[in-house]
Coordinates of C-alpha atoms and ligand atoms in Angstrom, one line a residue:
X1 CA 9.5 2.8 -35.5
X2 CA 13.1 4.0 -35.6
X3 CA 16.3 2.0 -35.7
X4 CA 19.4 3.0 -33.7
X5 CA 22.6 1.3 -32.5
X6 CA 23.3 0.9 -28.8
X7 CA 26.6 -0.6 -27.8
X8 CA 26.9 -2.1 -31.3
X9 CA 23.5 -3.7 -31.1
X10 CA 20.8 -2.7 -33.7
X11 CA 17.6 -1.8 -31.9
X12 CA 14.2 -1.1 -33.4
X13 CA 11.8 0.7 -31.1
X14 CA 8.8 3.0 -31.3
X15 CA 9.8 6.6 -32.0
X16 CA 8.5 8.0 -28.7
X17 CA 11.0 5.8 -26.7
X18 CA 13.8 7.3 -24.7
X19 CA 17.3 5.9 -25.1
X20 CA 16.9 4.3 -21.6
X21 CA 13.8 2.4 -22.7
X22 CA 15.4 1.4 -26.0
X23 CA 18.5 0.0 -24.2
X24 CA 16.3 -1.8 -21.7
X25 CA 14.4 -3.5 -24.6
X26 CA 17.6 -5.3 -25.6
X27 CA 18.8 -6.1 -22.1
X28 CA 21.1 -3.1 -21.6
X29 CA 20.3 -1.8 -18.2
X30 CA 21.6 1.8 -18.0
X31 CA 21.9 2.7 -14.3
X32 CA 19.4 5.3 -13.0
X33 CA 18.7 7.0 -9.7
X34 CA 16.2 9.8 -9.9
X35 CA 14.3 8.1 -12.7
X36 CA 11.0 6.4 -11.9
X37 CA 8.8 5.3 -14.8
X38 CA 5.8 7.6 -15.4
X39 CA 6.5 9.4 -12.1
X40 CA 9.8 11.1 -12.3
X41 CA 11.4 11.4 -15.7
X42 CA 13.4 14.6 -15.3
X43 CA 17.0 13.8 -16.0
X44 CA 18.1 15.5 -12.8
X45 CA 20.6 13.2 -11.2
X46 CA 22.7 12.5 -14.4
X47 CA 23.5 8.9 -13.5
X48 CA 22.0 7.6 -16.7
X49 CA 24.4 9.5 -18.9
X50 CA 25.4 8.0 -22.2
X51 CA 27.5 9.0 -25.2
X52 CA 25.8 9.8 -28.4
X53 CA 27.9 10.0 -31.5
X54 CA 28.0 13.5 -32.8
X55 CA 26.4 15.1 -29.8
X56 CA 28.2 17.5 -27.5
X57 CA 28.7 16.2 -24.0
X58 CA 27.0 13.3 -22.4
X59 CA 23.2 13.0 -22.4
X60 CA 20.7 11.9 -19.8
X61 CA 19.2 8.8 -21.4
X62 CA 16.0 8.8 -19.3
X63 CA 14.8 11.9 -21.1
X64 CA 16.6 11.8 -24.4
X65 CA 14.4 10.6 -27.2
X66 CA 15.7 8.0 -29.8
X67 CA 16.3 9.0 -33.4
X68 CA 16.8 7.2 -36.6
X69 CA 20.4 6.1 -37.1
X70 CA 21.5 7.3 -33.7
X71 CA 24.6 5.6 -32.3
X72 CA 24.8 5.3 -28.6
X73 CA 27.5 4.0 -26.2
X74 CA 26.4 3.3 -22.7
X75 CA 29.7 2.0 -21.2
X76 CA 32.7 4.0 -22.2
X77 CA 35.4 5.2 -19.9
X78 CA 34.0 8.7 -20.3
X79 CA 30.6 7.6 -19.3
X80 CA 31.8 5.5 -16.3
X81 CA 33.9 8.3 -15.0
X82 CA 31.1 10.8 -15.3
X83 CA 28.7 8.5 -13.5
X84 CA 31.2 7.9 -10.8
X85 CA 31.9 11.5 -10.2
X86 CA 28.1 12.2 -10.0
X87 CA 27.5 9.5 -7.4
X88 CA 30.6 10.6 -5.5
X89 CA 29.3 14.1 -5.3
X90 CA 25.9 12.8 -4.0
X91 CA 27.7 10.7 -1.4
X92 CA 29.9 13.6 -0.3
X93 CA 26.8 15.2 1.2
X94 CA 25.1 12.0 2.4
X95 CA 24.8 10.3 5.7
X96 CA 26.8 7.2 4.8
X97 CA 26.1 5.2 7.9
X98 CA 25.0 2.2 5.8
X99 CA 25.5 -0.3 8.5
X100 CA 22.9 1.2 10.8
X101 CA 20.6 2.4 8.0
X102 CA 17.2 0.7 7.8
X103 CA 17.6 0.4 4.0
X104 CA 20.9 -1.3 4.3
X105 CA 21.2 -3.7 1.3
X106 CA 17.9 -2.4 0.0
X107 CA 19.1 1.0 -1.3
X108 CA 19.4 2.1 -4.9
X109 CA 22.2 4.5 -4.0
X110 CA 24.2 1.8 -2.2
X111 CA 23.8 -0.6 -5.1
X112 CA 25.0 2.1 -7.5
X113 CA 28.0 2.9 -5.4
X114 CA 28.9 -0.7 -5.3
X115 CA 28.4 -1.2 -9.1
X116 CA 30.5 1.9 -9.8
X117 CA 33.2 0.6 -7.6
X118 CA 33.3 3.7 -5.4
X119 CA 35.7 3.4 -2.5
X120 CA 36.9 6.5 -0.9
X121 CA 35.0 9.7 -1.5
X122 CA 37.7 12.1 -2.8
X123 CA 36.1 15.2 -1.2
X124 CA 34.2 15.5 2.0
X125 CA 31.4 18.0 1.4
X126 CA 29.6 20.1 4.0
X127 CA 26.7 18.1 5.3
X128 CA 23.1 19.3 5.2
X129 CA 21.9 19.5 8.8
X130 CA 18.2 19.1 9.4
X131 CA 16.3 17.3 12.2
X132 CA 14.6 13.9 11.7
X133 CA 10.8 14.4 11.7
X134 CA 9.1 11.5 13.5
X135 CA 6.1 13.3 14.9
X136 CA 3.4 11.6 12.9
X137 CA 2.1 8.1 13.7
X138 CA 2.9 7.0 10.2
X139 CA 5.9 8.5 8.5
X140 CA 9.4 9.4 9.5
X141 CA 11.5 11.8 7.3
X142 CA 15.3 11.9 7.6
X143 CA 16.8 14.7 5.5
X144 CA 20.4 13.4 6.1
X145 CA 19.5 10.5 3.8
X146 CA 17.8 12.5 1.2
X147 CA 19.4 12.8 -2.2
X148 CA 16.9 15.3 -3.7
X149 CA 15.9 13.0 -6.5
X150 CA 12.3 14.3 -6.4
X151 CA 10.7 10.9 -6.7
X152 CA 8.6 11.4 -3.6
X153 CA 7.7 14.9 -4.6
X154 CA 6.3 13.7 -7.9
X155 CA 4.6 10.7 -6.7
X156 CA 2.7 12.8 -4.2
X157 CA 2.0 15.5 -6.9
X158 CA 1.2 13.3 -9.9
X159 CA -0.1 10.0 -8.7
X160 CA -1.9 11.3 -5.6
X161 CA -2.5 14.9 -6.8
X162 CA -1.8 16.2 -3.3
X163 CA 1.6 17.8 -3.4
X164 CA 2.6 17.7 0.3
X165 CA 6.3 17.4 -0.5
X166 CA 8.4 20.0 -2.3
X167 CA 11.9 21.4 -2.6
X168 CA 12.4 23.9 0.1
X169 CA 15.2 26.6 0.0
X170 CA 17.8 26.9 -2.7
X171 CA 21.2 25.7 -3.6
X172 CA 23.1 23.8 -1.0
X173 CA 20.4 24.4 1.6
X174 CA 17.7 22.6 -0.5
X175 CA 15.7 20.1 1.4
X176 CA 12.6 18.1 0.5
X177 CA 9.7 18.2 2.8
X178 CA 6.3 19.8 3.5
X179 CA 6.0 23.5 2.7
X180 CA 7.6 25.8 5.3
X181 CA 9.3 22.7 6.7
X182 CA 6.4 21.9 9.0
X183 CA 6.3 18.4 10.4
X184 CA 4.4 15.7 8.4
X185 CA 2.2 15.6 11.5
X186 CA 1.0 19.1 10.8
X187 CA 0.7 18.9 7.0
X188 CA -2.5 17.7 5.3
X189 CA -0.8 14.5 4.4
X190 CA -2.9 11.4 4.1
X191 CA 0.0 9.1 5.2
X192 CA -0.5 6.8 2.1
X193 CA 3.2 6.2 2.2
X194 CA 3.5 6.3 -1.6
X195 CA 6.5 8.6 -1.0
X196 CA 8.1 5.9 1.0
X197 CA 7.9 3.3 -1.7
X198 CA 9.1 5.8 -4.2
X199 CA 12.2 6.7 -2.2
X200 CA 15.3 5.0 -3.5
X201 CA 17.2 5.6 -0.2
X202 CA 16.2 5.9 3.5
X203 CA 14.9 9.5 3.6
X204 CA 11.4 8.3 4.2
X205 CA 10.2 5.4 6.2
X206 CA 7.3 4.2 8.3
X207 CA 7.2 4.9 12.0
X208 CA 8.2 1.5 13.4
X209 CA 6.3 -0.2 16.1
X210 CA 8.2 -3.5 16.3
X211 CA 9.5 -3.1 19.8
X212 CA 6.1 -2.5 21.3
X213 CA 4.9 -5.8 19.6
X214 CA 7.9 -7.8 20.9
X215 CA 7.2 -6.4 24.4
X216 CA 3.5 -7.5 24.2
X217 CA 4.6 -11.0 23.0
X218 CA 7.0 -11.2 25.9
X219 CA 4.5 -10.1 28.5
X220 CA 3.0 -13.3 30.1
X221 CA -0.2 -11.4 31.0
X222 CA -0.9 -10.3 27.5
X223 CA -2.9 -12.4 25.1
X224 CA -1.6 -11.2 21.7
X225 CA -3.7 -11.7 18.7
X226 CA -2.4 -10.9 15.2
X227 CA -4.4 -10.4 12.0
X228 CA -3.0 -10.1 8.5
X229 CA -4.5 -7.9 5.7
X230 CA -5.4 -9.6 2.4
X231 CA -2.6 -7.8 0.5
X232 CA 0.3 -8.8 2.8
X233 CA 0.4 -12.5 1.5
X234 CA 0.8 -11.1 -2.0
X235 CA 4.0 -9.3 -1.3
X236 CA 5.7 -10.5 1.9
X237 CA 7.6 -13.2 -0.1
X238 CA 9.5 -10.5 -2.0
X239 CA 11.4 -9.6 1.2
X240 CA 12.8 -13.1 1.1
X241 CA 13.7 -13.1 -2.6
X242 CA 10.6 -14.6 -4.1
X243 CA 9.3 -13.3 -7.4
X244 CA 6.8 -10.4 -7.2
X245 CA 3.3 -11.7 -6.8
X246 CA 4.2 -14.9 -5.1
X247 CA 1.4 -15.8 -2.7
X248 CA 2.8 -16.9 0.7
X249 CA -0.3 -17.2 2.9
X250 CA 0.7 -20.5 4.6
X251 CA 4.4 -19.5 5.2
X252 CA 3.2 -16.2 6.6
X253 CA 1.0 -17.9 9.1
X254 CA 3.7 -20.3 10.1
X255 CA 6.1 -17.5 10.6
X256 CA 3.6 -15.6 12.8
X257 CA 3.1 -18.6 15.0
X258 CA 6.8 -19.0 15.4
X259 CA 7.2 -15.4 16.4
X260 CA 5.0 -16.2 19.4
X261 CA 1.6 -14.7 18.7
X262 CA -1.1 -16.4 20.7
X263 CA -3.6 -16.4 17.8
X264 CA -3.2 -15.8 14.1
X265 CA -6.3 -14.6 12.2
X266 CA -7.0 -13.3 8.7
X267 CA -8.4 -9.8 8.4
X268 CA -10.5 -11.4 5.6
X269 CA -12.9 -12.6 8.2
X270 CA -13.6 -9.0 9.0
X271 CA -13.6 -8.1 5.4
X272 CA -16.6 -10.4 5.1
X273 CA -18.1 -8.8 8.2
X274 CA -17.6 -5.4 6.6
X275 CA -19.5 -6.5 3.5
X276 CA -22.4 -7.6 5.7
X277 CA -22.5 -4.2 7.4
X278 CA -21.6 -2.1 4.3
X279 CA -23.8 -4.1 2.0
X280 CA -26.8 -3.7 4.2
X281 CA -26.0 0.0 4.7
X282 CA -26.1 0.4 0.9
X283 CA -29.4 -1.6 0.6
X284 CA -30.9 0.6 3.3
X285 CA -29.7 3.8 1.5
X286 CA -31.0 2.5 -1.8
X287 CA -34.4 1.4 -0.4
X288 CA -35.0 4.2 2.1
X289 CA -33.6 7.2 0.4
X290 CA -30.3 7.6 2.2
X291 CA -27.4 9.7 1.0
X292 CA -26.0 8.5 -2.4
X293 CA -23.6 7.7 -3.8
X294 CA -22.4 5.7 -0.9
X295 CA -18.6 5.6 -0.8
X296 CA -16.4 2.9 0.8
X297 CA -14.5 3.7 4.0
X298 CA -11.9 1.0 4.4
X299 CA -8.9 2.9 3.1
X300 CA -7.7 5.4 5.8
X301 CA -5.6 7.3 3.3
X302 CA -8.7 7.9 1.3
X303 CA -10.6 8.9 4.5
X304 CA -8.0 11.5 5.3
X305 CA -8.1 12.7 1.7
X306 CA -11.9 13.1 2.0
X307 CA -11.6 14.9 5.3
X308 CA -9.0 17.4 4.2
X309 CA -10.0 17.9 0.6
X310 CA -13.6 16.9 -0.1
X311 CA -15.4 17.3 3.2
X312 CA -18.7 17.9 1.3
X313 CA -18.6 14.1 0.7
X314 CA -18.2 13.0 4.3
X315 CA -21.9 12.1 4.6
X316 CA -21.5 9.9 1.5
X317 CA -18.9 7.7 3.3
X318 CA -20.1 4.4 4.6
X319 CA -20.1 4.6 8.4
X320 CA -18.3 1.2 8.6
X321 CA -14.9 1.1 10.2
X322 CA -12.3 -0.5 8.1
X323 CA -12.1 -4.3 8.4
X324 CA -9.1 -4.6 10.6
X325 CA -10.6 -2.1 13.1
X326 CA -13.8 -4.2 13.1
X327 CA -11.7 -7.3 13.7
X328 CA -10.1 -5.6 16.7
X329 CA -13.4 -4.6 18.2
X330 CA -14.8 -8.1 17.8
X331 CA -11.6 -9.7 19.3
X332 CA -12.0 -7.5 22.4
X333 CA -15.7 -8.2 22.8
X334 CA -17.1 -11.4 21.3
X335 CA -13.8 -13.3 21.2
X336 CA -12.9 -12.1 24.7
X337 CA -16.2 -13.4 26.0
X338 CA -15.8 -16.7 24.3
X339 CA -12.4 -17.2 25.8
X340 CA -13.1 -15.7 29.1
X341 CA -10.5 -13.0 28.7
X342 CA -10.5 -9.5 30.0
X343 CA -10.2 -7.1 27.0
X344 CA -7.6 -5.1 28.9
X345 CA -5.3 -8.1 28.7
X346 CA -5.7 -8.5 24.9
X347 CA -3.2 -6.9 22.5
X348 CA -4.3 -6.8 18.9
X349 CA -1.7 -6.4 16.2
X350 CA -2.6 -5.7 12.5
X351 CA -0.1 -6.6 9.8
X352 CA -1.0 -4.2 7.0
X353 CA 0.3 -3.1 3.6
X354 CA -0.5 0.4 4.7
X355 CA 1.2 3.2 6.6
X356 CA -2.0 5.2 7.0
X357 CA -3.5 2.4 9.2
X358 CA -1.0 3.3 11.9
X359 CA -2.7 6.7 12.3
X360 CA -6.2 5.3 11.8
X361 CA -5.7 2.8 14.7
X362 CA -4.7 5.7 17.0
X363 CA -7.8 7.8 16.2
X364 CA -9.7 8.4 19.5
X365 CA -13.0 7.1 18.1
X366 CA -11.5 3.7 17.2
X367 CA -12.3 2.2 20.6
X368 CA -15.4 0.1 20.1
X369 CA -15.1 -1.5 23.6
X370 CA -13.6 1.4 25.4
X371 CA -10.2 -0.1 24.6
X372 CA -8.2 0.5 21.4
X373 CA -9.6 -1.8 18.7
X374 CA -6.1 -2.3 17.4
X375 CA -3.1 -1.8 19.6
X376 CA -0.3 -1.8 17.0
X377 CA -0.1 -1.7 13.2
X378 CA 3.0 -3.1 11.5
X379 CA 3.6 -2.9 7.8
X380 CA 4.5 -5.8 5.6
X381 CA 8.1 -4.6 5.7
X382 CA 8.1 -4.5 9.5
X383 CA 6.8 -8.1 9.6
X384 CA 9.6 -9.2 7.3
X385 CA 12.1 -7.5 9.7
X386 CA 10.7 -9.3 12.7
X387 CA 10.9 -12.6 10.9
X388 CA 14.6 -11.8 10.0
X389 CA 15.3 -10.7 13.6
X390 CA 14.0 -14.1 14.8
X391 CA 16.2 -15.8 12.3
X392 CA 13.3 -17.8 10.9
X393 CA 14.2 -19.4 7.6
X394 CA 11.1 -18.2 5.8
X395 CA 11.6 -20.1 2.6
X396 CA 11.9 -23.4 4.4
X397 CA 8.7 -23.0 6.4
X398 CA 5.9 -25.5 5.9
X399 CA 2.5 -24.0 5.2
X400 CA 0.3 -23.6 8.2
X401 CA -3.4 -22.6 8.6
X402 CA -4.9 -19.6 10.4
X403 CA -6.5 -20.4 13.7
X404 CA -9.9 -21.7 13.2
X405 CA -11.9 -20.9 16.3
X406 CA -14.7 -18.2 16.1
X407 CA -13.0 -15.8 13.7
X408 CA -11.2 -18.2 11.4
X409 CA -13.4 -18.6 8.3
X410 CA -13.0 -16.4 5.3
X411 CA -14.3 -16.3 1.8
X412 CA -13.0 -15.3 -1.6
X413 CA -14.8 -12.0 -1.4
X414 CA -12.7 -11.1 1.6
X415 CA -9.4 -12.0 -0.1
X416 CA -10.0 -9.7 -3.1
X417 CA -10.4 -6.7 -0.9
X418 CA -6.7 -6.1 -1.3
X419 CA -6.9 -5.3 -5.0
X420 CA -8.6 -2.2 -6.6
X421 CA -12.2 -3.1 -7.4
X422 CA -12.2 -5.9 -4.9
X423 CA -14.3 -4.3 -2.2
X424 CA -16.9 -3.4 -4.9
X425 CA -16.9 -6.9 -6.3
X426 CA -17.2 -8.4 -2.8
X427 CA -20.1 -6.1 -2.0
X428 CA -21.8 -6.9 -5.3
X429 CA -21.6 -10.6 -4.7
X430 CA -23.7 -10.1 -1.6
X431 CA -26.0 -7.1 -2.6
X432 CA -26.9 -8.8 -5.9
X433 CA -28.1 -11.9 -4.2
X434 CA -30.3 -9.9 -1.8
X435 CA -31.8 -7.7 -4.5
X436 CA -32.4 -10.6 -6.9
X437 CA -33.7 -12.7 -4.0
X438 CA -31.7 -15.7 -5.1
X439 CA -28.2 -17.1 -5.3
X440 CA -26.5 -15.8 -8.4
X441 CA -23.9 -18.1 -10.0
X442 CA -22.0 -15.5 -12.0
X443 CA -20.0 -13.8 -9.3
X444 CA -17.0 -12.4 -11.2
X445 CA -17.5 -8.7 -11.9
X446 CA -14.6 -8.2 -14.3
X447 CA -15.6 -4.7 -15.2
X448 CA -14.4 -3.5 -11.8
X449 CA -11.1 -5.4 -12.0
X450 CA -7.8 -4.2 -13.5
X451 CA -5.6 -1.1 -13.4
X452 CA -7.7 1.4 -15.2
X453 CA -7.7 4.5 -13.0
X454 CA -11.5 4.8 -13.0
X455 CA -13.8 1.8 -13.6
X456 CA -17.5 1.8 -14.0
X457 CA -20.3 -0.7 -14.3
X458 CA -24.1 -0.5 -14.5
X459 CA -26.0 -3.6 -13.3
X460 CA -29.6 -4.6 -13.4
X461 CA -30.4 -6.0 -10.0
X462 CA -34.0 -6.8 -8.8
X463 CA -35.3 -4.9 -11.8
X464 CA -33.4 -1.7 -10.9
X465 CA -30.2 -0.3 -12.4
X466 CA -27.3 0.0 -9.9
X467 CA -24.5 2.2 -11.1
X468 CA -21.1 1.7 -9.5
X469 CA -17.6 3.2 -9.9
X470 CA -14.1 2.4 -8.7
X471 CA -11.2 4.8 -8.3
X472 CA -7.7 4.1 -6.9
X473 CA -4.9 6.6 -6.2
X474 CA -6.2 9.9 -4.9
X475 CA -5.6 11.7 -8.2
X476 CA -8.2 9.4 -9.7
X477 CA -10.5 9.8 -6.7
X478 CA -10.3 13.5 -7.3
X479 CA -11.2 13.2 -10.9
X480 CA -14.2 11.0 -10.1
X481 CA -15.5 13.1 -7.3
X482 CA -15.2 16.3 -9.4
X483 CA -17.4 14.6 -12.1
X484 CA -19.9 13.6 -9.5
X485 CA -19.9 17.1 -8.0
X486 CA -20.4 18.7 -11.4
X487 CA -23.4 16.4 -12.0
X488 CA -21.6 14.8 -15.0
X489 CA -21.8 11.4 -13.4
X490 CA -24.3 9.6 -11.1
X491 CA -23.6 6.5 -9.1
X492 CA -25.1 4.6 -6.3
X493 CA -21.9 3.1 -4.9
X494 CA -18.3 4.1 -5.3
X495 CA -15.1 2.3 -4.1
X496 CA -12.1 4.5 -3.4
X497 CA -8.7 3.2 -2.4
X498 CA -6.0 5.7 -1.5
X499 CA -3.2 3.9 -3.4
X500 CA -3.0 3.1 -7.1
X501 CA -3.7 -0.6 -7.5
X502 CA -5.4 -0.8 -4.1
X503 CA -3.8 -2.3 -0.9
X504 CA -1.5 -4.6 -2.9
X505 CA 0.6 -1.5 -3.7
X506 CA 0.1 0.2 -0.3
X507 CA 2.8 2.4 1.3
X508 CA 3.7 -0.4 3.7
X509 CA 4.6 -3.0 1.0
X510 CA 8.1 -3.9 0.0
X511 CA 9.9 -1.3 -2.1
X512 CA 10.5 -2.3 -5.7
X513 CA 13.5 -0.6 -7.4
X514 CA 13.0 1.6 -10.3
X515 CA 14.7 -0.7 -12.8
X516 CA 12.3 -3.6 -12.0
X517 CA 9.4 -1.2 -12.2
X518 CA 10.3 -0.6 -15.9
X519 CA 9.7 -4.3 -16.6
X520 CA 6.4 -5.0 -15.0
X521 CA 3.2 -3.6 -13.5
X522 CA 3.5 -4.7 -9.9
X523 CA -0.2 -3.9 -9.3
X524 CA -1.1 -6.6 -11.8
X525 CA 1.3 -9.3 -10.4
X526 CA 0.3 -8.8 -6.8
X527 CA -3.5 -8.7 -7.6
X528 CA -3.2 -11.9 -9.5
X529 CA -2.1 -13.6 -6.3
X530 CA -5.3 -12.6 -4.6
X531 CA -7.7 -13.5 -7.4
X532 CA -6.1 -16.9 -7.5
X533 CA -6.8 -17.4 -3.8
X534 CA -10.4 -16.3 -4.4
X535 CA -10.8 -19.0 -7.1
X536 CA -9.4 -21.7 -4.8
X537 CA -11.9 -21.1 -2.1
X538 CA -15.2 -22.9 -2.0
X539 CA -17.1 -20.1 -0.4
X540 CA -16.7 -16.9 -2.3
X541 CA -19.5 -14.7 -0.9
X542 CA -19.2 -12.9 2.4
X543 CA -22.8 -13.6 3.6
X544 CA -22.0 -17.4 3.3
X545 CA -19.1 -17.2 5.8
X546 CA -20.3 -19.7 8.5
X547 CA -18.6 -17.9 11.4
X548 CA -19.8 -14.5 10.3
X549 CA -23.3 -15.9 10.3
X550 CA -22.7 -17.4 13.7
X551 CA -21.3 -14.1 15.0
X552 CA -24.6 -12.4 14.1
X553 CA -26.7 -15.2 15.6
X554 CA -24.8 -15.3 18.9
X555 CA -23.7 -11.8 19.4
X556 CA -24.5 -8.9 17.0
X557 CA -28.1 -9.7 16.0
X558 CA -28.6 -8.3 12.6
X559 CA -26.4 -6.2 10.3
X560 CA -26.5 -2.6 11.3
X561 CA -28.0 -3.5 14.7
X562 CA -27.4 -1.3 17.7
X563 CA -24.6 -3.5 18.9
X564 CA -23.0 -3.6 15.4
X565 CA -23.1 0.2 15.3
X566 CA -21.5 0.5 18.7
X567 CA -18.6 -1.7 17.8
X568 CA -18.2 -1.6 14.0
X569 CA -19.2 1.9 12.8
X570 CA -17.9 5.4 13.2
X571 CA -18.4 8.9 12.0
X572 CA -16.2 11.4 10.3
X573 CA -15.4 15.0 11.0
X574 CA -13.9 17.7 8.8
Ligands
LIG1 FE1 -6.6 -3.4 2.8 FE2 -8.7 -3.8 4.1 S1 -8.3 -4.5 2.0 S2 -7.9 -1.7 3.6 O1 -6.8 -2.6 1.3 O2 -10.4 -3.2 3.7 O3 -4.4 -2.0 4.3 O4 -4.9 -5.7 2.1 O5 -6.5 -5.0 5.4 O6 -8.8 -3.0 7.0 O7 -9.6 -6.6 4.8 C1 -5.1 -2.6 3.7 C2 -5.4 -4.8 2.3 C3 -6.9 -4.4 4.5 C4 -8.8 -3.3 5.9 C5 -9.3 -5.5 4.5
LIG2 FE1 2.2 12.6 -0.1 FE2 1.2 10.3 0.7 FE3 3.7 10.9 1.2 FE4 1.8 12.2 2.5 S1 2.2 10.0 2.6 S2 3.6 13.1 1.5 S3 0.2 12.3 0.9 S4 2.8 10.6 -0.9

């Protein structure tokens, strides 16, 4: 430990702390812009400058280590003037149309400009001119908003180990984007959207689909069904000022009904259905010598990663479509029949914590009935926008329940899909019962929970050892797959989620500013909301979902039947 003085306060911190961390520990929040904990600690933007007694010039506190006896001032005139000049310089080459900016009032640069009391920009710089790239289904890049902080570059490089984004050109002409400035649509990008949640400004965003959804709702001939992913309830409240990790399931349903959707269902129903299909696929591969390890296929970011970077594992992927795609296919077949509807007049909307699902839903093979399984995917952020557009007072909404007919039941196993390890745990709850030939009581597989990058467990089921592993964030997936490839590890079943933390921290979730990220692990807080809901439910195993059972009885036959394959499964190509 070392002791130093910051703004006349004595501070004792571990000796590997930076000044920024030390100050934070006593409630002094030094402003930052390029800094992002564990991702971008480069001291590039010079907003976090402080004065250190005896040192020459001002120092970037996010990279400067503490030292015994150090005396630091974070709020002198010199410091304030320097910060102000830095931000003014950034603003001089920035598209400052805040009023029409989609990050208006949710922008770290805007907040900083306000705090530093910046009025007129004293010098108008030359503006970087580069076109907006909106060619992909998932991600839009607007260079006029980019401040070259490097947060997206490093999240893609370090957390995902992909490296799509880089600094192109030099000096004033520097831009951030894919190499050779190709479109995101032409780069081997997995559309995980982690770059969007890392961006402090509006340089990266999802490709919005709100208008198409409003049009469908407005169309009297369209029956519009909406489904919500498990992770959305764990984060939507943040957009309305609720603490991170507040579960808002009932309010979310109430809001969706007010927006005018004809039916509101939970993707969890289809998560249970996925477990039926995927669980039996695993049992079949285990018992009949199929390709192992089997790897989960519900995260479309991960699927793209596998297609681009590890095609040798494509046969290991489960052939199951992801739950929301299954839900779409069932809505346009079984549900359509039940309600006497022509699938061409049904419009399915998925509210997802994910940007990659936009591209997934547009894949040509995702048409179980001949019609698109899912017609539009909106992120959690887009849903919040619609609620605000409709001027619904979200916080005052009374809780409402999902619609209950045909596709309304869901179990705890479905809910936990949204956190890393959740799909594995849900699958084990079903597979274990089958292999053991009885109903097991202990259903919490804590070894696969939590934020550890790679998690493993070996279980004895029906007298056999079943080895499983879980990875989240593609850097961890890469590490795991490399070990499997090298023969260092052997598993029967692997869960991979494209984003660190799983869907709760997907690229479509509300952005959390870098200062808040210093204080908490958002992955933990949001996951808690899901595990709580799991505990509250009386049915916690997918194969006990009454309406899923009925769906098989009345329509699909057995798991992995011909009909199930037609509607719920797919194949992958490199
Ligand atoms: Fe997910 Fe899934 S859990 S992929 O993380 O399998 O997006 O939440 O909806 O489809 O159910 C996301 C979440 C989500 C699917 C399910
Ligand atoms: Fe990288 Fe994911 Fe962003 Fe693509 S979407 S650039 S893979 S972080």
